[in-house]
Structure formats: C-alpha cells, structure tokens
PDB file of C-alpha atoms in Angstrom:
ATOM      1  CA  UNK A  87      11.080 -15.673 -37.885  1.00 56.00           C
ATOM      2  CA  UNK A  88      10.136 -17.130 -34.757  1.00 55.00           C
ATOM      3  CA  UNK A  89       8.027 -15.070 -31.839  1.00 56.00           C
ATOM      4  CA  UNK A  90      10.377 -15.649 -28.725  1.00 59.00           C
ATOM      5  CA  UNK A  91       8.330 -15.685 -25.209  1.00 65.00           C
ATOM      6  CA  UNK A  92      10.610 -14.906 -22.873  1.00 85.00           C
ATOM      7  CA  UNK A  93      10.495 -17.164 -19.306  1.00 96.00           C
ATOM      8  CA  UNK A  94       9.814 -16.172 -15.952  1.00 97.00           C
ATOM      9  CA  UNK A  95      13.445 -16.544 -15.194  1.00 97.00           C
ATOM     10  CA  UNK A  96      14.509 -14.496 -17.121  1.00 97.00           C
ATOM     11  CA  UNK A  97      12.362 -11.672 -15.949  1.00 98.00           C
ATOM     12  CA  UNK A  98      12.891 -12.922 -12.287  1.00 98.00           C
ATOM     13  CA  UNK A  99      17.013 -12.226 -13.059  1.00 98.00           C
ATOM     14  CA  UNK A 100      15.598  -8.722 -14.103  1.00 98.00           C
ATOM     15  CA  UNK A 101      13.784  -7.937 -10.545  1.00 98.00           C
ATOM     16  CA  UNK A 102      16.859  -9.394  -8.446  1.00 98.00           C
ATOM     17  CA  UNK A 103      19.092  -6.681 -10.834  1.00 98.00           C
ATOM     18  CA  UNK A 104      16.447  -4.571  -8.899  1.00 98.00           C
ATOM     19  CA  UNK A 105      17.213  -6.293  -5.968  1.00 98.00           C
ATOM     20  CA  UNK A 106      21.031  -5.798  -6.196  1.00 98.00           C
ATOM     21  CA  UNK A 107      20.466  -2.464  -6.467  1.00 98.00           C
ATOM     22  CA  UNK A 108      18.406  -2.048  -3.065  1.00 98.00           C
ATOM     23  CA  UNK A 109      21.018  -3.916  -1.656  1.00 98.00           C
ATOM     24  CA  UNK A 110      24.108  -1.689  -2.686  1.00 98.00           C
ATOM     25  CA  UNK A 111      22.336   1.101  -1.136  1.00 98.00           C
ATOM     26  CA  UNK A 112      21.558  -0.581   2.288  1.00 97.00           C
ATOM     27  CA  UNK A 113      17.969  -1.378   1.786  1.00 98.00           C
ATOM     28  CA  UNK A 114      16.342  -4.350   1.953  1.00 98.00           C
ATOM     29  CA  UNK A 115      17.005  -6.416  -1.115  1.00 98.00           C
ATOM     30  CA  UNK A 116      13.543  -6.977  -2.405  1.00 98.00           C
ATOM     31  CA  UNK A 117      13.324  -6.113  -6.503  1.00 98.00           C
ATOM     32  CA  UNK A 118      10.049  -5.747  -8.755  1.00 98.00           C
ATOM     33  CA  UNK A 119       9.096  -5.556 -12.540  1.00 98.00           C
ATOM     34  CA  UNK A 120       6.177  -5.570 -14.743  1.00 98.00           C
ATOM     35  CA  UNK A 121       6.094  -6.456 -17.996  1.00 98.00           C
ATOM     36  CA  UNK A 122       3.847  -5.858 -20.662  1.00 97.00           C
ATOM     37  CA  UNK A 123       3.442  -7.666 -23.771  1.00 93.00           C
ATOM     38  CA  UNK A 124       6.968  -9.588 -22.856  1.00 94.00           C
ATOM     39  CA  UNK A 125       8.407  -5.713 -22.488  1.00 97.00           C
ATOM     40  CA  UNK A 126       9.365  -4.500 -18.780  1.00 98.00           C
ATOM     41  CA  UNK A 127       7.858  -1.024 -18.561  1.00 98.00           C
ATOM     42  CA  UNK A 128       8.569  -1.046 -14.420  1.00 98.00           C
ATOM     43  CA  UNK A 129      11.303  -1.374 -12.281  1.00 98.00           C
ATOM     44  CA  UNK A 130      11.790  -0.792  -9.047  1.00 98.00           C
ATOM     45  CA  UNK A 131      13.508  -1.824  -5.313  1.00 98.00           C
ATOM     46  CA  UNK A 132      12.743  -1.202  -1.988  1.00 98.00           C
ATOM     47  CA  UNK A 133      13.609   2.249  -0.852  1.00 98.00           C
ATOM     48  CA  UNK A 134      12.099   2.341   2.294  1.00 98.00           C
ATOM     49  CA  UNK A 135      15.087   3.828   4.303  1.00 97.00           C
ATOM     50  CA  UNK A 136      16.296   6.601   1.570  1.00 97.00           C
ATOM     51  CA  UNK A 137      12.444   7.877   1.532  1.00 97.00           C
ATOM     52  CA  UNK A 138      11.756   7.370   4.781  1.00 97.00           C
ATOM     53  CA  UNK A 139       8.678   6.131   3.942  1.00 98.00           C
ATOM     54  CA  UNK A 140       7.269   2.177   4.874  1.00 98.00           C
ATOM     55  CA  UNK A 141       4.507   2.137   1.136  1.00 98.00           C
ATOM     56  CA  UNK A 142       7.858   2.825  -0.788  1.00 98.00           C
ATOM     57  CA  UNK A 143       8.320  -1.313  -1.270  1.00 98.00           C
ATOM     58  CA  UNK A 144       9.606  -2.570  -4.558  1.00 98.00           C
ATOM     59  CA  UNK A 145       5.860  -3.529  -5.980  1.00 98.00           C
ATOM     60  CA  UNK A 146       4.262  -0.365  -4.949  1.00 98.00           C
ATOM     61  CA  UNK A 147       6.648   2.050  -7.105  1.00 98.00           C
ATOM     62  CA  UNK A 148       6.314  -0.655  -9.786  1.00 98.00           C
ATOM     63  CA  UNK A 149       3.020  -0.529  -9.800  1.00 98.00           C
ATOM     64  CA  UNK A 150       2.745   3.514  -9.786  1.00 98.00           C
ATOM     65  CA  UNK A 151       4.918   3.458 -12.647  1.00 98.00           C
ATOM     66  CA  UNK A 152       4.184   0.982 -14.814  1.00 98.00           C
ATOM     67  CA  UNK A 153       0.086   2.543 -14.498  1.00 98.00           C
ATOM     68  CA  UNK A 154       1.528   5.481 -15.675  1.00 97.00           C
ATOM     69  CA  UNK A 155       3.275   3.955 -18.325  1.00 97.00           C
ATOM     70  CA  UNK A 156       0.237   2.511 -19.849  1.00 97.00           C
ATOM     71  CA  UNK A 157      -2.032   5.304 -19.005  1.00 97.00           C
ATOM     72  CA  UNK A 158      -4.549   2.751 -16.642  1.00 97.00           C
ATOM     73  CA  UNK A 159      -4.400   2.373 -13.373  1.00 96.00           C
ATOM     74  CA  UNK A 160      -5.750  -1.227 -13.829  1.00 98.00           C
ATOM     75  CA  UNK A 161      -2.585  -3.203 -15.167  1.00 98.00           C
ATOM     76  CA  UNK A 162      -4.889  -5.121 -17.511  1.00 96.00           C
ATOM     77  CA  UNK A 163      -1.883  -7.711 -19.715  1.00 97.00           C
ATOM     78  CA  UNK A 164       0.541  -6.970 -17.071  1.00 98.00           C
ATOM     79  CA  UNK A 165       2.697  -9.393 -15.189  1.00 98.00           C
ATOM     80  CA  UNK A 166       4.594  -7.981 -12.027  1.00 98.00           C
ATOM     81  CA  UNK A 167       7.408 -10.202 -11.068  1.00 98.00           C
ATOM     82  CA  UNK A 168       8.753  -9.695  -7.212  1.00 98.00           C
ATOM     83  CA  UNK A 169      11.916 -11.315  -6.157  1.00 98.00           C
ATOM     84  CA  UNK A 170       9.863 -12.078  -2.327  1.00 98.00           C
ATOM     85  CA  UNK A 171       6.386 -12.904  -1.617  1.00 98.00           C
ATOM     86  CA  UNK A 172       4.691  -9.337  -1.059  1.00 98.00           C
ATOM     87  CA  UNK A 173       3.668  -8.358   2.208  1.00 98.00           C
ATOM     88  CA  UNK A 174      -0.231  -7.435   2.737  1.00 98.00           C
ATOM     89  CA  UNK A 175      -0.117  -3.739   2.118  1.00 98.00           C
ATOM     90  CA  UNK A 176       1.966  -4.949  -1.539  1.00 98.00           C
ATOM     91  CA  UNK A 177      -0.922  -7.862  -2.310  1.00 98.00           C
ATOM     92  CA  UNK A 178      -3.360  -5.460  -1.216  1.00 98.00           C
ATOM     93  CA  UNK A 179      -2.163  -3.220  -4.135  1.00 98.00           C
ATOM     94  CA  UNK A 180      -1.975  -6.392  -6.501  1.00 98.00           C
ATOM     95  CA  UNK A 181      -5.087  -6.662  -5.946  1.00 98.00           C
ATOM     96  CA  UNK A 182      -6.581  -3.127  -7.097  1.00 98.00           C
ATOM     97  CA  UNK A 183      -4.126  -2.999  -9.751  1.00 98.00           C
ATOM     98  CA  UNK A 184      -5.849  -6.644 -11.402  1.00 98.00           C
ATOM     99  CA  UNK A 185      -2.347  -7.376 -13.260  1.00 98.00           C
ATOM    100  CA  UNK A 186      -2.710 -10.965 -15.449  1.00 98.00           C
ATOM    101  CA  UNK A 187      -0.099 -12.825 -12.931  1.00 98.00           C
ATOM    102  CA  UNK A 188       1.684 -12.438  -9.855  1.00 98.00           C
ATOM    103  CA  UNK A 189       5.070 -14.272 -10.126  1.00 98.00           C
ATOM    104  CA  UNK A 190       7.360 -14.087  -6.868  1.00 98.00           C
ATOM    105  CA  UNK A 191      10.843 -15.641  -6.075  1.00 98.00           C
ATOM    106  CA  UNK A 192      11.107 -16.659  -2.432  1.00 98.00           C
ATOM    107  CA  UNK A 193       8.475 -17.164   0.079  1.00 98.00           C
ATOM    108  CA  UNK A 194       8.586 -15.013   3.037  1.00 98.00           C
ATOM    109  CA  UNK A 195       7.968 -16.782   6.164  1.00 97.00           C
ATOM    110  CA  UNK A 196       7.137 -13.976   8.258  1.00 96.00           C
ATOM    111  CA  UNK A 197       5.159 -11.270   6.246  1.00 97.00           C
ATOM    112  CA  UNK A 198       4.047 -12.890   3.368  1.00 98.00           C
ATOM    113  CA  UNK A 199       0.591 -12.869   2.034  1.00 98.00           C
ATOM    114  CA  UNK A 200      -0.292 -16.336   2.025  1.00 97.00           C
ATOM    115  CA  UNK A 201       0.116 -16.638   5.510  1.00 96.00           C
ATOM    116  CA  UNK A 202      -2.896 -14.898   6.119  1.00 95.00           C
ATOM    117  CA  UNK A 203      -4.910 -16.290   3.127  1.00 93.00           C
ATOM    118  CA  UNK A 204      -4.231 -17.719  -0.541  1.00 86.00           C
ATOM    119  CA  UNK A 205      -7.774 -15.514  -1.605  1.00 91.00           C
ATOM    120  CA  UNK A 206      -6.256 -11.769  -1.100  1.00 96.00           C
ATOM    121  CA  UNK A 207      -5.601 -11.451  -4.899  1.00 98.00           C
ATOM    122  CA  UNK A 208      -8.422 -10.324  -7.857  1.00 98.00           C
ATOM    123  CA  UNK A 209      -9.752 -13.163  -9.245  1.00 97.00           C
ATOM    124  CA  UNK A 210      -8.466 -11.926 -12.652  1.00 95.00           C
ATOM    125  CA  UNK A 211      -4.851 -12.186 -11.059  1.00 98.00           C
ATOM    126  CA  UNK A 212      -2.655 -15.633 -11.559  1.00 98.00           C
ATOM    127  CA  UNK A 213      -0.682 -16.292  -9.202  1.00 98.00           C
ATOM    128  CA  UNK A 214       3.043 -18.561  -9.412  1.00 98.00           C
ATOM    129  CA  UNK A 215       5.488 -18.706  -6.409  1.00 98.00           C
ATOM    130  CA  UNK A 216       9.328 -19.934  -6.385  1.00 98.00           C
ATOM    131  CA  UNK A 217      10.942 -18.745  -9.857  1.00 98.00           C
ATOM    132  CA  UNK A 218      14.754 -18.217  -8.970  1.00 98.00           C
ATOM    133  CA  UNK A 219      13.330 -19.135  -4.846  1.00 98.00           C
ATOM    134  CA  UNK A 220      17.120 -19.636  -4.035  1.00 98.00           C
ATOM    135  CA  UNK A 221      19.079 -17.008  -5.616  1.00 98.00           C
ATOM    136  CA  UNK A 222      15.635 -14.760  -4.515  1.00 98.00           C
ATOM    137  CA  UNK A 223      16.219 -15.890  -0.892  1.00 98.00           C
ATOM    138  CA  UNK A 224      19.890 -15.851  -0.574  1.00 98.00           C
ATOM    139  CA  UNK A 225      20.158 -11.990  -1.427  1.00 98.00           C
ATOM    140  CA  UNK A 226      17.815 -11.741   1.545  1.00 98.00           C
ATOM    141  CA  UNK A 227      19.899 -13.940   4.112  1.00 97.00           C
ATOM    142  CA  UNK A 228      23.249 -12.375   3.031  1.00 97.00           C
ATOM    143  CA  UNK A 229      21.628  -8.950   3.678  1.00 98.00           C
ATOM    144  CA  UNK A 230      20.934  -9.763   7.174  1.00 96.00           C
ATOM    145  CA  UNK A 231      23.817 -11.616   8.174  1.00 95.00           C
ATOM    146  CA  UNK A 232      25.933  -8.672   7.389  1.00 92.00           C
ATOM    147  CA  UNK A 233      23.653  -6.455   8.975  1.00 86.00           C
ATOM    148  CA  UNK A 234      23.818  -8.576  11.998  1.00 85.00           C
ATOM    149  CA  UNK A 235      27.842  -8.975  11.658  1.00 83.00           C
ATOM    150  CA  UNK A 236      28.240  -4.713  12.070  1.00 74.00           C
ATOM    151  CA  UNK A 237      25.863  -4.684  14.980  1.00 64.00           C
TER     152      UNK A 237
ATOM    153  CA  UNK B 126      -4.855  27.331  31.931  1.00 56.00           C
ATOM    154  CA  UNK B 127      -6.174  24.087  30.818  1.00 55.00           C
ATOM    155  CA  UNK B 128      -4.757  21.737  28.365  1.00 56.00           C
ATOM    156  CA  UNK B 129      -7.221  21.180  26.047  1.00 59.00           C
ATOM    157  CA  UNK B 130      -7.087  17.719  24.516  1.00 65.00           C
ATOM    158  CA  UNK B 131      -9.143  17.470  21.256  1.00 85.00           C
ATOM    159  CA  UNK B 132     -11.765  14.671  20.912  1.00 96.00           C
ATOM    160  CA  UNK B 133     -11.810  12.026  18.203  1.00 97.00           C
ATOM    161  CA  UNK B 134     -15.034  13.726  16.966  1.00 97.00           C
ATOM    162  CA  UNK B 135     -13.028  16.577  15.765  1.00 97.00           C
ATOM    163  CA  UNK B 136     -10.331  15.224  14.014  1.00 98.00           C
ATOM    164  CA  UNK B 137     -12.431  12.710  12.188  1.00 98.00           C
ATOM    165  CA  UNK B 138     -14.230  16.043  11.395  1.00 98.00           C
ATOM    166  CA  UNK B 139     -11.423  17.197   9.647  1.00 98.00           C
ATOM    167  CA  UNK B 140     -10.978  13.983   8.181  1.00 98.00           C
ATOM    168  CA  UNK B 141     -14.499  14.415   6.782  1.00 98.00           C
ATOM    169  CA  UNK B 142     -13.241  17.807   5.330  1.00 98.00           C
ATOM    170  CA  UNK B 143     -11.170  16.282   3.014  1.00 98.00           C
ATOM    171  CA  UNK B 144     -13.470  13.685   2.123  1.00 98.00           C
ATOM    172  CA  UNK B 145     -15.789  16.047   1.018  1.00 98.00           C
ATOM    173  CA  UNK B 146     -12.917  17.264  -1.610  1.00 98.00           C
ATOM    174  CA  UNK B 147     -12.356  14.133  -3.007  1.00 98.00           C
ATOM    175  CA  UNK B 148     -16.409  14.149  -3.537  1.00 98.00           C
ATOM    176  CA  UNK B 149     -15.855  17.726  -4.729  1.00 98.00           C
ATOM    177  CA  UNK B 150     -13.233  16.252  -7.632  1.00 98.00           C
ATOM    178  CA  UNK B 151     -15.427  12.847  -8.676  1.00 97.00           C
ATOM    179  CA  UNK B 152     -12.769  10.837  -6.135  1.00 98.00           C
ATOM    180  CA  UNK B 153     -14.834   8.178  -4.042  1.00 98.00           C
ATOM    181  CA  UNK B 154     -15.382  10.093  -1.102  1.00 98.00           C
ATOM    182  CA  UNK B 155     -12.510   9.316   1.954  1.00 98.00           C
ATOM    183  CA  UNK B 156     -10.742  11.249   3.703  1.00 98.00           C
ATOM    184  CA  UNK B 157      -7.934  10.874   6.211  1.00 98.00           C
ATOM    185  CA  UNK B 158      -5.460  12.469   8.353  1.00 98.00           C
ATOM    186  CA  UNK B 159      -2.300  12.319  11.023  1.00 98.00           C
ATOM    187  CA  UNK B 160      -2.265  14.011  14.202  1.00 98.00           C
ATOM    188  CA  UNK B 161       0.743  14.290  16.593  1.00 97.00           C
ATOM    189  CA  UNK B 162       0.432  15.466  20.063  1.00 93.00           C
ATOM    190  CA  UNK B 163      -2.766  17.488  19.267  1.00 94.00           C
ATOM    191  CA  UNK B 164      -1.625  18.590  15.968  1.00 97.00           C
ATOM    192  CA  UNK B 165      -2.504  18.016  12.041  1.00 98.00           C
ATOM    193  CA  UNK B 166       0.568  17.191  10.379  1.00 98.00           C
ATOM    194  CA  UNK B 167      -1.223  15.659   7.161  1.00 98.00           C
ATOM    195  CA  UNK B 168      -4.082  15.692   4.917  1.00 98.00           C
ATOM    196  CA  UNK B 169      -5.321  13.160   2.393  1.00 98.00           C
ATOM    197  CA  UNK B 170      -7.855  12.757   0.527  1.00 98.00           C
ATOM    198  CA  UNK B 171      -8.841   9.521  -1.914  1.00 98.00           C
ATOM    199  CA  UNK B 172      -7.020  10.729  -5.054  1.00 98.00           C
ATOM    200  CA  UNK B 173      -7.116   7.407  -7.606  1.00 98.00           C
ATOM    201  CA  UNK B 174      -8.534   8.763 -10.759  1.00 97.00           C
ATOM    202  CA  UNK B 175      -6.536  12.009 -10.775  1.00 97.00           C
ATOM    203  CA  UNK B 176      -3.195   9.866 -10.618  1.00 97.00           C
ATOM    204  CA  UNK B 177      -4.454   6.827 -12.416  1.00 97.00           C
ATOM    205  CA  UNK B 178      -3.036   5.022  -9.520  1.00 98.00           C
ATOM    206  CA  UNK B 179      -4.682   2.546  -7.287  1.00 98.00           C
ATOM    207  CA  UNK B 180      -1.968   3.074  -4.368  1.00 98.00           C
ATOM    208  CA  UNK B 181      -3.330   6.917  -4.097  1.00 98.00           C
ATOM    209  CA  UNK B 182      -5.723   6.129  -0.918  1.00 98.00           C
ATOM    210  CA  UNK B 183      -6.059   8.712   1.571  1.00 98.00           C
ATOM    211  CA  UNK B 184      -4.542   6.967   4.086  1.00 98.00           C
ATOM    212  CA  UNK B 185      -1.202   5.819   2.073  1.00 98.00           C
ATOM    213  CA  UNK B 186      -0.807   9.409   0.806  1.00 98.00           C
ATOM    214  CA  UNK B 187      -1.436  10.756   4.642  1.00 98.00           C
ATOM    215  CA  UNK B 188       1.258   8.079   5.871  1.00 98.00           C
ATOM    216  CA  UNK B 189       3.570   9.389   3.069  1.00 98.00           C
ATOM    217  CA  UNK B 190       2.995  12.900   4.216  1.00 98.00           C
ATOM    218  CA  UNK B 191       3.422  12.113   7.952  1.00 98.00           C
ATOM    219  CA  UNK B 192       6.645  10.732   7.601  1.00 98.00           C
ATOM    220  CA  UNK B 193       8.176  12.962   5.395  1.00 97.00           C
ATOM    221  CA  UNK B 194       6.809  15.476   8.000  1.00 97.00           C
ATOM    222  CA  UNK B 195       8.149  14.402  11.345  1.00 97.00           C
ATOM    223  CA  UNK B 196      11.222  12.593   9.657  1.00 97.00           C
ATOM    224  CA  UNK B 197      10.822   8.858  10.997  1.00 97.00           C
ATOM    225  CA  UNK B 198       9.169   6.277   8.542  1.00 97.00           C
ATOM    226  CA  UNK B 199       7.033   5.143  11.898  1.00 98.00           C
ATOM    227  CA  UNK B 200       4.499   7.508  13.257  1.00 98.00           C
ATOM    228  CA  UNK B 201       5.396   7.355  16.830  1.00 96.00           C
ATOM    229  CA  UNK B 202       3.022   8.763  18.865  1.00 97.00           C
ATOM    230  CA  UNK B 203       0.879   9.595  15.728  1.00 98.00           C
ATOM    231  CA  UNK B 204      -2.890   9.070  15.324  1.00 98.00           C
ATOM    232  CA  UNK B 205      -4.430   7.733  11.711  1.00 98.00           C
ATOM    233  CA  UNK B 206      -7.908   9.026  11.196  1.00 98.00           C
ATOM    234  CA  UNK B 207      -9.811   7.917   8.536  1.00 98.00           C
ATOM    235  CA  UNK B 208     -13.246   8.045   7.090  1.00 98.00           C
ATOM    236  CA  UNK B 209     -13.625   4.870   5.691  1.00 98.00           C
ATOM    237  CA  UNK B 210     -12.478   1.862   7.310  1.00 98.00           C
ATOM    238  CA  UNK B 211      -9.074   0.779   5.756  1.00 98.00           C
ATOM    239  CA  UNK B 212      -8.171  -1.843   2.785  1.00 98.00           C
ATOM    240  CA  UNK B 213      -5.984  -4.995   3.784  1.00 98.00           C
ATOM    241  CA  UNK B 214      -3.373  -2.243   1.183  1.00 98.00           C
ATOM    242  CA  UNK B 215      -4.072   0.852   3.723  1.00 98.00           C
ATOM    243  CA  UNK B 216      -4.475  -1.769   6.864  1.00 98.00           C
ATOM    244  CA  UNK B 217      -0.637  -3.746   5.856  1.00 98.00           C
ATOM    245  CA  UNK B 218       0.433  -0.276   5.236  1.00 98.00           C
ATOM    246  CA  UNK B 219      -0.582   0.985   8.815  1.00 98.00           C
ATOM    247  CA  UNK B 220       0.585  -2.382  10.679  1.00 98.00           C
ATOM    248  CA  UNK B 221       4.377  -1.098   8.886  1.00 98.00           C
ATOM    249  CA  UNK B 222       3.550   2.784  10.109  1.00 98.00           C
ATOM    250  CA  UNK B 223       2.773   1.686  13.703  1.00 98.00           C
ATOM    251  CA  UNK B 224       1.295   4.756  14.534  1.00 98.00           C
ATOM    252  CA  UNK B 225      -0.072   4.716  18.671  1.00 98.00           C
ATOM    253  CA  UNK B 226      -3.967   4.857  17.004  1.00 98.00           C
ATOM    254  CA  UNK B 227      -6.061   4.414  14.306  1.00 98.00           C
ATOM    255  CA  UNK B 228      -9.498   5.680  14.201  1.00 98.00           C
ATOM    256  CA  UNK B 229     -11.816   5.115  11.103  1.00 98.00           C
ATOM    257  CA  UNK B 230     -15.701   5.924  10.557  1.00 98.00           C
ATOM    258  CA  UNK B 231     -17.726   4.076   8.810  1.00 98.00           C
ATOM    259  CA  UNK B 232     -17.155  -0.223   8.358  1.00 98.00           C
ATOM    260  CA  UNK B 233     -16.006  -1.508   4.669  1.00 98.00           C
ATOM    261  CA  UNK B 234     -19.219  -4.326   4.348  1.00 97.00           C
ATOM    262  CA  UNK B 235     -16.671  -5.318   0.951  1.00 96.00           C
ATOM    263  CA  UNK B 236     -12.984  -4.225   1.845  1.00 97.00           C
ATOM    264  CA  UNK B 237     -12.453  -3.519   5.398  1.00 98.00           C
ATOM    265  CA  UNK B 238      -9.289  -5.389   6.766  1.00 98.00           C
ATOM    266  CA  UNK B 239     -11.097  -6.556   9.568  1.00 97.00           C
ATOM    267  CA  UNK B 240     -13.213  -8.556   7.570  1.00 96.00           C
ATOM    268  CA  UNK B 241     -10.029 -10.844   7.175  1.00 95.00           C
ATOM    269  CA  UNK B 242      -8.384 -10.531  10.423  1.00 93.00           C
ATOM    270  CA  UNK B 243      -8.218  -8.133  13.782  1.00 86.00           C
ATOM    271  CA  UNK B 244      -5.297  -9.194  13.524  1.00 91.00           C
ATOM    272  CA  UNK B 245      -3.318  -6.804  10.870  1.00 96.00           C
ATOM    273  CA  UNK B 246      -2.360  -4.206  12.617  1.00 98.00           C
ATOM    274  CA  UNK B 247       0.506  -3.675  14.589  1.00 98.00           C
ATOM    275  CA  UNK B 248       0.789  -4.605  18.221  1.00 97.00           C
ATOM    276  CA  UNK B 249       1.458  -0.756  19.211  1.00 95.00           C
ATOM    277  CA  UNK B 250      -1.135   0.176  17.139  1.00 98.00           C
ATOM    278  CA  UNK B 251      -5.128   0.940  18.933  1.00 98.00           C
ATOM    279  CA  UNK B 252      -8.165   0.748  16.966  1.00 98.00           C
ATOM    280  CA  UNK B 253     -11.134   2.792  17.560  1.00 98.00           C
ATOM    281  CA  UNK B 254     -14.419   2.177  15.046  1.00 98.00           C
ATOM    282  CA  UNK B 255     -17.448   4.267  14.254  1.00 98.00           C
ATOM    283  CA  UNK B 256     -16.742   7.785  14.938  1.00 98.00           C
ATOM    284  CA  UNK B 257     -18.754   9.800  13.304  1.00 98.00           C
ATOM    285  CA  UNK B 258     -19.811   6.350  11.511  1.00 98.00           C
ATOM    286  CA  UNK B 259     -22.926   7.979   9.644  1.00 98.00           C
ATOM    287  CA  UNK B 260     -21.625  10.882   8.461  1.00 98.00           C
ATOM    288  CA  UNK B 261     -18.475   9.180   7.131  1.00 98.00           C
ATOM    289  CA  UNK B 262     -20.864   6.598   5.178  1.00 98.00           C
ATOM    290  CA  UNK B 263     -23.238   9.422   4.332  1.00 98.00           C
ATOM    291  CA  UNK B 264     -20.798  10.855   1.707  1.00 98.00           C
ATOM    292  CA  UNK B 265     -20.061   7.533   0.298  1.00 98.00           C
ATOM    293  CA  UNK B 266     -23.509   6.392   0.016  1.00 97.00           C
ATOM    294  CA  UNK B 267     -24.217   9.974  -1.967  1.00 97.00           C
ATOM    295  CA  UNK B 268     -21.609   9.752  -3.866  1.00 98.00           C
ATOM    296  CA  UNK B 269     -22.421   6.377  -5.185  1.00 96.00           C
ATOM    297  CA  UNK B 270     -26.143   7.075  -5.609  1.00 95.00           C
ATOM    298  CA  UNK B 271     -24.984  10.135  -8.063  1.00 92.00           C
ATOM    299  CA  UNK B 272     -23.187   7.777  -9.946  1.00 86.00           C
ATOM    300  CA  UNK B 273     -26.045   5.397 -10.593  1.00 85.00           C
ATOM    301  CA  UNK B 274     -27.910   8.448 -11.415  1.00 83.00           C
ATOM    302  CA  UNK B 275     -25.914   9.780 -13.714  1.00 74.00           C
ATOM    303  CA  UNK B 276     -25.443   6.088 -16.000  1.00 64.00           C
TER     304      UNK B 276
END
C-alpha cells in the first residue's frame, strides 16, 4: 500500500467546485478550501451579495470554519487553496490564521495582495501562485462578460 | 432647538466601552463601533479567543453588524470608530465597506495598515487618528502588562 499525496490541482478543481457554486447564485466566482492532512475540512465561495456583507469572501468563511473544525484558531498543517489571489482584508486573515501554504489560481490584477507587497503573509506561511491560473481566471471573465451583456 | 452634533470624543468613548469588555472577558482590549447620522447602529468588541477565530476583530464584527443593520453591504454615510488603529485584515475590510469616516485611537507601532500604505482605504473613505489616543492605548498597555504578570 502506497500513501497517495494528492496535488494542488486537484484541490484547486475542489475550490473552483466552490467557485461554480458562487457563480450559479450570482456572486462573484471566487472558491476556497483548506485541507488538512491531505483532507478538506473547509469550503467555501464568495457570498458577499446573499449576506450583504463585504468580509463574507470565499477565504474568510474558510478560514472561520476550518478553525472550528480543528478547534485552533491558528491553522497550524493547514493549506488554504483560493481559486484568485486574495484581496488585503483575505491575506490579512492568512496572515493571523499562520496556515502551512497559501496556494491561489489566478492573479488578480486589480486587488490582489502582491500588488501592494510580496511580505503581507506570516513567515510560517508558503506561498504558490497559478495552479489551474486559466480555468481560475476564465470563471472570472465569463462572470463579467455576462454581467456586462444584461446591463 | 439646536441640532446637536456629537463629537468624535464621544463616540470613541463608547468605543472605549466595549473595549473595556473585551478586557473584562481576557480579549485584547479593542473596541469599535458604527454610527449613522448621529446614531449607534453597532457594537464590537475584540472577540478572538471566545470564537477561536482570528477574523473576530471588533471592527469586522461591527462592519458585519452595520450592514446587516441598515441593509446595504457599504456603510454609506457611516462612521467606523475604533480603538486601536486597524490591521491591513480590518483596514482591506474597511477600503470594501467604504464607510464616509474612520476614526481610530491609538497607532498599531506592529500592525497598523498605515505602516504599509495611506493608501488602503477607500477613496470615499476619511481618516481621523488619535482620538482619545491615550486612553485607547491605556487599556492595551494594562492589559498586556497583566499578562506578563500573570506568566
């Protein structure tokens, strides 16, 4: 018997399910996981517009949930996978929560993190960009267009 | 009759209020709160420990509150006092409120957003520092000397 580690893409395909969902119900398609010990114990999309509330982004009700999954509010062996680069309040929250890695799909050219600097994260906190960047991205862009094709 | 229009001294007051029950429940001391058109519409008070959550801040549980209040996931015409001076979390979760104003106490020397950028917030957004800027650090500085104490 062989001990299977399963690959960022396939947990990536997991947060755009997320994703999907958000987008089936109008929000912004942006979809989040963590995963613990190669088990996802958080899921979660944007809801922004159903709450009616801007901190209810896919990472932040991951990370809620998955803390009180574990029982911690630091997410100590945790990996949270985000299908777009989080925006500062979202890194902000990466970084309190101290997961092991940060993996995102697509960059986002106007809110994104990075933009404002690559040192936002806790130094116990890995960071990898661009798993699944297109299919990440595209979700994103159809989203919009259709948006902009009912206006 | 005169209108009476409250100062920022008193609000931050009653931002200091619920500071002093996060002290009064082993929470690191801040406090925050929303005020439209003269009026509290929500407390908050640093709640982390209780919910084993690092998103509880007092001023992402006040934004939360606000909303959910007045019905519109931006704070139009809403004022954000807070003790402490915001984390880039609370800050990038304030530039997405864009309430008119936000008024915080005492400076983060380790976390404030502006330590990063002035830049965070958005452009309908005001910032006012340092009311009531020793008080607001008084509590925190107690609370952190009882804690040294106390190991």
């Amino acid at each position: 018997m062989t001990l299977s580690v399963l690959s960022d893409e396939h947990f990536m395909k997991q947060a755009l399910v997320e994703a999907q969902k958000a987008y089936d119900q109008d929000e912004v398609p942006v979809g989040a996981i963590v995963v613990h010990k190669n088990r996802i114990i958080a899921r979660a999309h944007n809801y922004t517009e159903h709450l009616t509330d801007v901190t209810a982004h896919a990472e932040m009700q991951a990370i809620t949930a998955a803390a009180n999954f574990i029982g911690s509010k630091y997410l100590v062996d945790c990996d949270i996978y985000v299908t777009l680069e989080p925006c500062l309040m979202c890194a902000g929250a990466i970084f309190w929560a101290r997961p092991k890695r940060l993996i995102f799909g697509a960059f986002d050219a106007k809110r994104g993190f990075t933009l404002l600097s690559d040192d936002i994260l806790h130094t116990k906190t890995e960071m990898k960009s661009g798993v699944l960047s297109d299919d990440c991205g595209k979700i994103l862009t159809q989203f919009f267009q259709n948006k902009r094709t009912k206006i």
